[in-house]
mmCIF file of C-alpha atoms in Angstrom:
data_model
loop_
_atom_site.group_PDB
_atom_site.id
_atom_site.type_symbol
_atom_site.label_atom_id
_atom_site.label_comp_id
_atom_site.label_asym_id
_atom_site.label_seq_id
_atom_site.Cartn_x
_atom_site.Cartn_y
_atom_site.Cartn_z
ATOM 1 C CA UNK A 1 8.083 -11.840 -15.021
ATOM 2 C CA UNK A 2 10.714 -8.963 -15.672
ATOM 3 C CA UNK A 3 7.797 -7.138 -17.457
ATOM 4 C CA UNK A 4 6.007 -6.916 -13.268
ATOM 5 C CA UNK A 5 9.161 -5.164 -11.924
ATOM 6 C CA UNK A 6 9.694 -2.482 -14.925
ATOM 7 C CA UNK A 7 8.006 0.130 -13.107
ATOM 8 C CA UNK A 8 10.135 -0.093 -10.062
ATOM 9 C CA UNK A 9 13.290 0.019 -12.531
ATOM 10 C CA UNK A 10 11.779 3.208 -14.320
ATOM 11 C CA UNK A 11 11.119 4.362 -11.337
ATOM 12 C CA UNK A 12 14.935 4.507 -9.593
ATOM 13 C CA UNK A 13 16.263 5.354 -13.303
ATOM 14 C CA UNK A 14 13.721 8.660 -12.889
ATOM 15 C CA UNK A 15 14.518 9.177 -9.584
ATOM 16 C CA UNK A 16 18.061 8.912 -9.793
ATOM 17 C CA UNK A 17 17.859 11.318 -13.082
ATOM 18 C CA UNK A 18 15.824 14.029 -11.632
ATOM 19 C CA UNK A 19 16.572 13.778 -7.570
ATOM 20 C CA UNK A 20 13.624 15.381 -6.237
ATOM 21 C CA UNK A 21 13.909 17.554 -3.173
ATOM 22 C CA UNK A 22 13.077 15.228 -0.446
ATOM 23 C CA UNK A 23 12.320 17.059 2.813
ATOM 24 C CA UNK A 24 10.957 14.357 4.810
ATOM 25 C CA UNK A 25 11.597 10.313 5.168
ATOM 26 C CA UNK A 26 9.088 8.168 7.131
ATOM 27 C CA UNK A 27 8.710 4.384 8.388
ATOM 28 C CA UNK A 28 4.980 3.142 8.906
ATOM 29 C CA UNK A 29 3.622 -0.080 9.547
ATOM 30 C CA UNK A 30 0.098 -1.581 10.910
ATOM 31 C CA UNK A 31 -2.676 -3.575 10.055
ATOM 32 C CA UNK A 32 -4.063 -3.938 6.443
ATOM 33 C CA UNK A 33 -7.736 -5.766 5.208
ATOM 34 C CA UNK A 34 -8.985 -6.600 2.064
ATOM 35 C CA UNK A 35 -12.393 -6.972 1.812
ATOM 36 C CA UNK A 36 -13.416 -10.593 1.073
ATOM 37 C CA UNK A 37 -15.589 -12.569 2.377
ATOM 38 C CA UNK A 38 -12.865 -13.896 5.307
ATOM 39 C CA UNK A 39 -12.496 -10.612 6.358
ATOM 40 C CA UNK A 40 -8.823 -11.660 7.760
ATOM 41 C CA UNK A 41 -6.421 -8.819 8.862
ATOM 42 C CA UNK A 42 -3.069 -9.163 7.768
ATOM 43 C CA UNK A 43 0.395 -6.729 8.286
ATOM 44 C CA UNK A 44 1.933 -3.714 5.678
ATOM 45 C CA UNK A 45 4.864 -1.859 6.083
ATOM 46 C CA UNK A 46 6.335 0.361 4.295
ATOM 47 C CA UNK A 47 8.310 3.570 3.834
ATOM 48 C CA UNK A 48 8.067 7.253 2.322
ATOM 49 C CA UNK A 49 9.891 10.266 0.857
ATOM 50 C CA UNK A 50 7.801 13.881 0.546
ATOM 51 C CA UNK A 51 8.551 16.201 -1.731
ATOM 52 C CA UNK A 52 7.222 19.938 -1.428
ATOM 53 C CA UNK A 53 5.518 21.529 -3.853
ATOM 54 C CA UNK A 54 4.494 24.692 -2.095
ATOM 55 C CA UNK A 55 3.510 24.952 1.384
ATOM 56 C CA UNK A 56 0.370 22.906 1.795
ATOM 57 C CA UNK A 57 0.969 20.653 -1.240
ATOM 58 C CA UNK A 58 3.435 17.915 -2.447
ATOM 59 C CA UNK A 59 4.462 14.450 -3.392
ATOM 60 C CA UNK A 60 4.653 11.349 -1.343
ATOM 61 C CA UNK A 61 6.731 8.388 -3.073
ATOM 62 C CA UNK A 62 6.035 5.597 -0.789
ATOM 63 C CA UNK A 63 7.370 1.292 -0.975
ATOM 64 C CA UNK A 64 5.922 -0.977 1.110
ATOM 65 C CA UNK A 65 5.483 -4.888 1.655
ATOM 66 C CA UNK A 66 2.018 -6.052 2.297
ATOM 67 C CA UNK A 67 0.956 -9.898 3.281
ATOM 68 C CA UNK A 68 -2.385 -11.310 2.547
ATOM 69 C CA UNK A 69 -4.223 -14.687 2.829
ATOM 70 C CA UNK A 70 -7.981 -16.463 1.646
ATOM 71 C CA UNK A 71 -9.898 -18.713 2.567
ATOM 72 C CA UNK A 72 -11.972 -21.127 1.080
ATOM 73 C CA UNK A 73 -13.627 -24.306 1.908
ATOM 74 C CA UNK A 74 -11.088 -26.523 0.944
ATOM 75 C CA UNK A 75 -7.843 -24.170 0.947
ATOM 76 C CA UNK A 76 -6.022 -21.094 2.253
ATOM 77 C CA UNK A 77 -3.503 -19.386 0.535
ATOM 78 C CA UNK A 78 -1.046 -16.960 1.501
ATOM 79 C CA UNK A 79 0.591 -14.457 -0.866
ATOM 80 C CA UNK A 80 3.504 -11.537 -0.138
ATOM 81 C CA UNK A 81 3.538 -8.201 -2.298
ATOM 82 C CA UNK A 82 5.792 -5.633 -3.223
ATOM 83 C CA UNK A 83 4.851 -2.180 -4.076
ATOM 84 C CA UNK A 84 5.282 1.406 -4.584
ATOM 85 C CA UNK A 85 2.983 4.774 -4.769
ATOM 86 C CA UNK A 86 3.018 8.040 -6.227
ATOM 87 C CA UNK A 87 0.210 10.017 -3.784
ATOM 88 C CA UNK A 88 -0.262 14.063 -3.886
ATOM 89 C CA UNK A 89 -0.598 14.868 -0.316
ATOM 90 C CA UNK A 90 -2.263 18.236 0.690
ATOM 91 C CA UNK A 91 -1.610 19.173 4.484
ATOM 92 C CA UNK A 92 -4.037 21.398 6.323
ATOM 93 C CA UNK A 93 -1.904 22.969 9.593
ATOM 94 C CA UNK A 94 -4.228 23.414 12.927
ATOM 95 C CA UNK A 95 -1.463 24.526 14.626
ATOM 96 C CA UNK A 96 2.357 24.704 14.963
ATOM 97 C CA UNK A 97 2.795 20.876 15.736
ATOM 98 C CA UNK A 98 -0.454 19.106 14.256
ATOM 99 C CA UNK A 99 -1.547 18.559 10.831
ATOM 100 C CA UNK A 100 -4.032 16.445 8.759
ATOM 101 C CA UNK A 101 -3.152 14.992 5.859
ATOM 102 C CA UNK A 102 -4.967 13.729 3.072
ATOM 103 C CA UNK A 103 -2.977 11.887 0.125
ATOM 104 C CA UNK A 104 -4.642 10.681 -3.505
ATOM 105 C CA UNK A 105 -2.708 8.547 -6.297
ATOM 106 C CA UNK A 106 -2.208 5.294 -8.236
ATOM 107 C CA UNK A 107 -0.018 2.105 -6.623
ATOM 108 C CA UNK A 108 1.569 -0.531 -8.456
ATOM 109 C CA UNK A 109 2.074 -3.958 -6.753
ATOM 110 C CA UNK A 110 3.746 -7.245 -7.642
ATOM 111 C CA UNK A 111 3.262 -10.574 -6.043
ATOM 112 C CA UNK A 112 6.868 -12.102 -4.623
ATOM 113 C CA UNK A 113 5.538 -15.135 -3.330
ATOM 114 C CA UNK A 114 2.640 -17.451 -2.794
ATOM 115 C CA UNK A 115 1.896 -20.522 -0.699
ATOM 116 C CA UNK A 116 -1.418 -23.015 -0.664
ATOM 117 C CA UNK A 117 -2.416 -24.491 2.409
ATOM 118 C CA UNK A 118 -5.274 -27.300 2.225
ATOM 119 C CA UNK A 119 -7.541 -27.253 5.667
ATOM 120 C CA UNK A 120 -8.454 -30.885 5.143
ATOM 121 C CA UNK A 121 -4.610 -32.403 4.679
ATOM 122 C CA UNK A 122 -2.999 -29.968 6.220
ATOM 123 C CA UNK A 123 -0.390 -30.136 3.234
ATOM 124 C CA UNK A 124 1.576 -26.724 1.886
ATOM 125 C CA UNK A 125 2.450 -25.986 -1.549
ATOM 126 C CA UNK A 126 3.644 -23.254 -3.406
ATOM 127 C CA UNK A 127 0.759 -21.729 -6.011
ATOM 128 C CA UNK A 128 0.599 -23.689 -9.012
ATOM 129 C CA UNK A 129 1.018 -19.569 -11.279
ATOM 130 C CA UNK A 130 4.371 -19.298 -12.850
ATOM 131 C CA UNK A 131 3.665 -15.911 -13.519
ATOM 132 C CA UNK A 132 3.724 -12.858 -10.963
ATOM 133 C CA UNK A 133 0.088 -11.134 -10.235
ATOM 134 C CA UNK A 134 0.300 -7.207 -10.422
ATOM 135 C CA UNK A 135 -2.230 -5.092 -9.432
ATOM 136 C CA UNK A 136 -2.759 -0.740 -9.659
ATOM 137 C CA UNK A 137 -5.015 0.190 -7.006
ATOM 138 C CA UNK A 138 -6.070 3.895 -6.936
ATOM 139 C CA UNK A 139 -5.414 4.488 -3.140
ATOM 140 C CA UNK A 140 -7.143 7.515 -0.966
ATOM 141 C CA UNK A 141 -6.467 8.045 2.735
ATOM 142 C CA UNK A 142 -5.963 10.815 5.505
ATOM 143 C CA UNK A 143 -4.319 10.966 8.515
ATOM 144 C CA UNK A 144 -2.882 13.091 11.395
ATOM 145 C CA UNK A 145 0.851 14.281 12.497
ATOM 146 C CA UNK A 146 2.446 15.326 15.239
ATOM 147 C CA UNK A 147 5.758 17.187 15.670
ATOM 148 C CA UNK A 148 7.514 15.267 18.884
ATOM 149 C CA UNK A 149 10.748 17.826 18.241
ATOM 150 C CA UNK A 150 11.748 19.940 14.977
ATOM 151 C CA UNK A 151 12.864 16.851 12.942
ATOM 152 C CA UNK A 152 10.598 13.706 14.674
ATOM 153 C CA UNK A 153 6.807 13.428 14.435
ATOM 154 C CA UNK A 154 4.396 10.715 14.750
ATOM 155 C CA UNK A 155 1.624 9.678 12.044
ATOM 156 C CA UNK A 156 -1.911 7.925 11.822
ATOM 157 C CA UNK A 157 -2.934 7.054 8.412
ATOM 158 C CA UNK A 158 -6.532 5.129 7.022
ATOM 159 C CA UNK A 159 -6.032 4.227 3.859
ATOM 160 C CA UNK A 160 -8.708 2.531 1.213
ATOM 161 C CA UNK A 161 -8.188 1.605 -2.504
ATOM 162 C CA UNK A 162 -9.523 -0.200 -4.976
ATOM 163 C CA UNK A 163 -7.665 -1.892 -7.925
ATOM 164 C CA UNK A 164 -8.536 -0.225 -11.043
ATOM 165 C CA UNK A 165 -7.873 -3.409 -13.861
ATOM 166 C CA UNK A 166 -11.002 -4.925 -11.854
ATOM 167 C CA UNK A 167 -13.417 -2.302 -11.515
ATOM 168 C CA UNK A 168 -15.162 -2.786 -14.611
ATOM 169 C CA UNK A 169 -15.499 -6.996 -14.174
ATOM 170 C CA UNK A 170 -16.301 -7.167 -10.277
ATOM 171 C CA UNK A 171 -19.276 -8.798 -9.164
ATOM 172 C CA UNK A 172 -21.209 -6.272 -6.250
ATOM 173 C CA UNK A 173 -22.886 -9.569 -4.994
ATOM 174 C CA UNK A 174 -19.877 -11.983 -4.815
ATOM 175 C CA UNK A 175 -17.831 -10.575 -2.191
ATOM 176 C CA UNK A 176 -15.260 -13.310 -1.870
ATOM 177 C CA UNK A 177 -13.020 -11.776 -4.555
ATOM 178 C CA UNK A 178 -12.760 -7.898 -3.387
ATOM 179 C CA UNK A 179 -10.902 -5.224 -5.235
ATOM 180 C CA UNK A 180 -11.143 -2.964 -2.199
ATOM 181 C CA UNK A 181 -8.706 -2.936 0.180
ATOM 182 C CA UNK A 182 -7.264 -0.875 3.682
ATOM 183 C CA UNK A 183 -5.034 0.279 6.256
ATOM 184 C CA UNK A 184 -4.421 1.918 9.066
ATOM 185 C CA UNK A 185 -1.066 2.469 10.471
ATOM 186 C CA UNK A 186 1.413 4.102 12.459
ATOM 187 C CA UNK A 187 4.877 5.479 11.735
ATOM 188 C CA UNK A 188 7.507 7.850 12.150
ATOM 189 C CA UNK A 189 8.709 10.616 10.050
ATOM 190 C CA UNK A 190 12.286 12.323 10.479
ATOM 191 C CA UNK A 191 12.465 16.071 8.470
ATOM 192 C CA UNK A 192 15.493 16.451 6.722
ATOM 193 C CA UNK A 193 14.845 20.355 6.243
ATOM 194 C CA UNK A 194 12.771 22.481 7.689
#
């Protein structure tokens, strides 16, 4: 299991070691659907550091918690995730207070916990796995913000991905296992420099 969360401890060793400039923090949350058959919508949140890299361009490091659920005939089961993103993010200004934003990059998730419910005994159970599922989805999205004052604005994000480690084995007719997932949420950025 200590082999799922090595990325996030590379990660804060990296980050730590070469402190990016971080000129904006943001907090996000909203509704998130992967596509299977159920169609059920579940909750993310999550939260984000940019990092310029010119004026139009950057980095987005991003962690966020996501909960999802299936159904079958006989069961549904309910699992929590953990994860983190490395997106470039180009911003296209309209005007002095209001910009899109479109961001492109891998994601690396772990599952923290997982729980079976049957529908005909109405019994729970943990999953039967001993071992943590991780996925790396390839995530695309864009999205709007507005500048409330010099250091608040307000975002709207859509968000798809896919998981790449499945995109070679899924089945186009069987729907009740998607790779594709996505969001759309709401959040709150604060600029730390201007």
């Amino acid at each position: 299991m200590f082999e799922h969360f090595l990325p996030f401890i590379v990660t804060a060793v990296l980050g730590f070691m070469v402190q990016p400039p971080i000129t904006e923090v943001g907090l996000h949350g909203g509704p998130y659907w992967p596509d299977t058959s159920d169609n059920e919508m579940h909750m993310t949140v999550g939260a984000t550091a940019h990092t310029p890299l010119g004026d139009r361009f950057g980095i987005q490091l991003g962690a966020g918690y996501t909960k999802r659920g299936r159904s079958w005939s006989c069961w549904k089961v309910f699992c929590e995730f953990v994860g983190m993103s490395l997106l470039g993010q180009v911003r296209f200004p309209l005007d002095d207070s209001v910009d899109l934003r479109a961001v492109l990059g891998p994601s690396y998730g772990v599952e923290v916990w997982c729980r079976r419910e049957s529908r005909t005994q109405g019994t729970a159970e943990g999953c039967s796995s001993p071992v943590a599922r991780s996925e790396v989805p390839l995530v695309a999205g864009i999205g709007v913000a507005i500048q409330a004052s010099r250091r608040v604005g307000m975002t709207v994000d859509y968000r798809y991905g896919f998981d790449l480690r499945e995109w070679g084995s899924w089945d186009w007719l069987d729907r009740s296992e998607g790779i594709f997932e996505s969001s759309l949420t709401a959040g709150i950025t604060y600029r730390i420099a201007h």
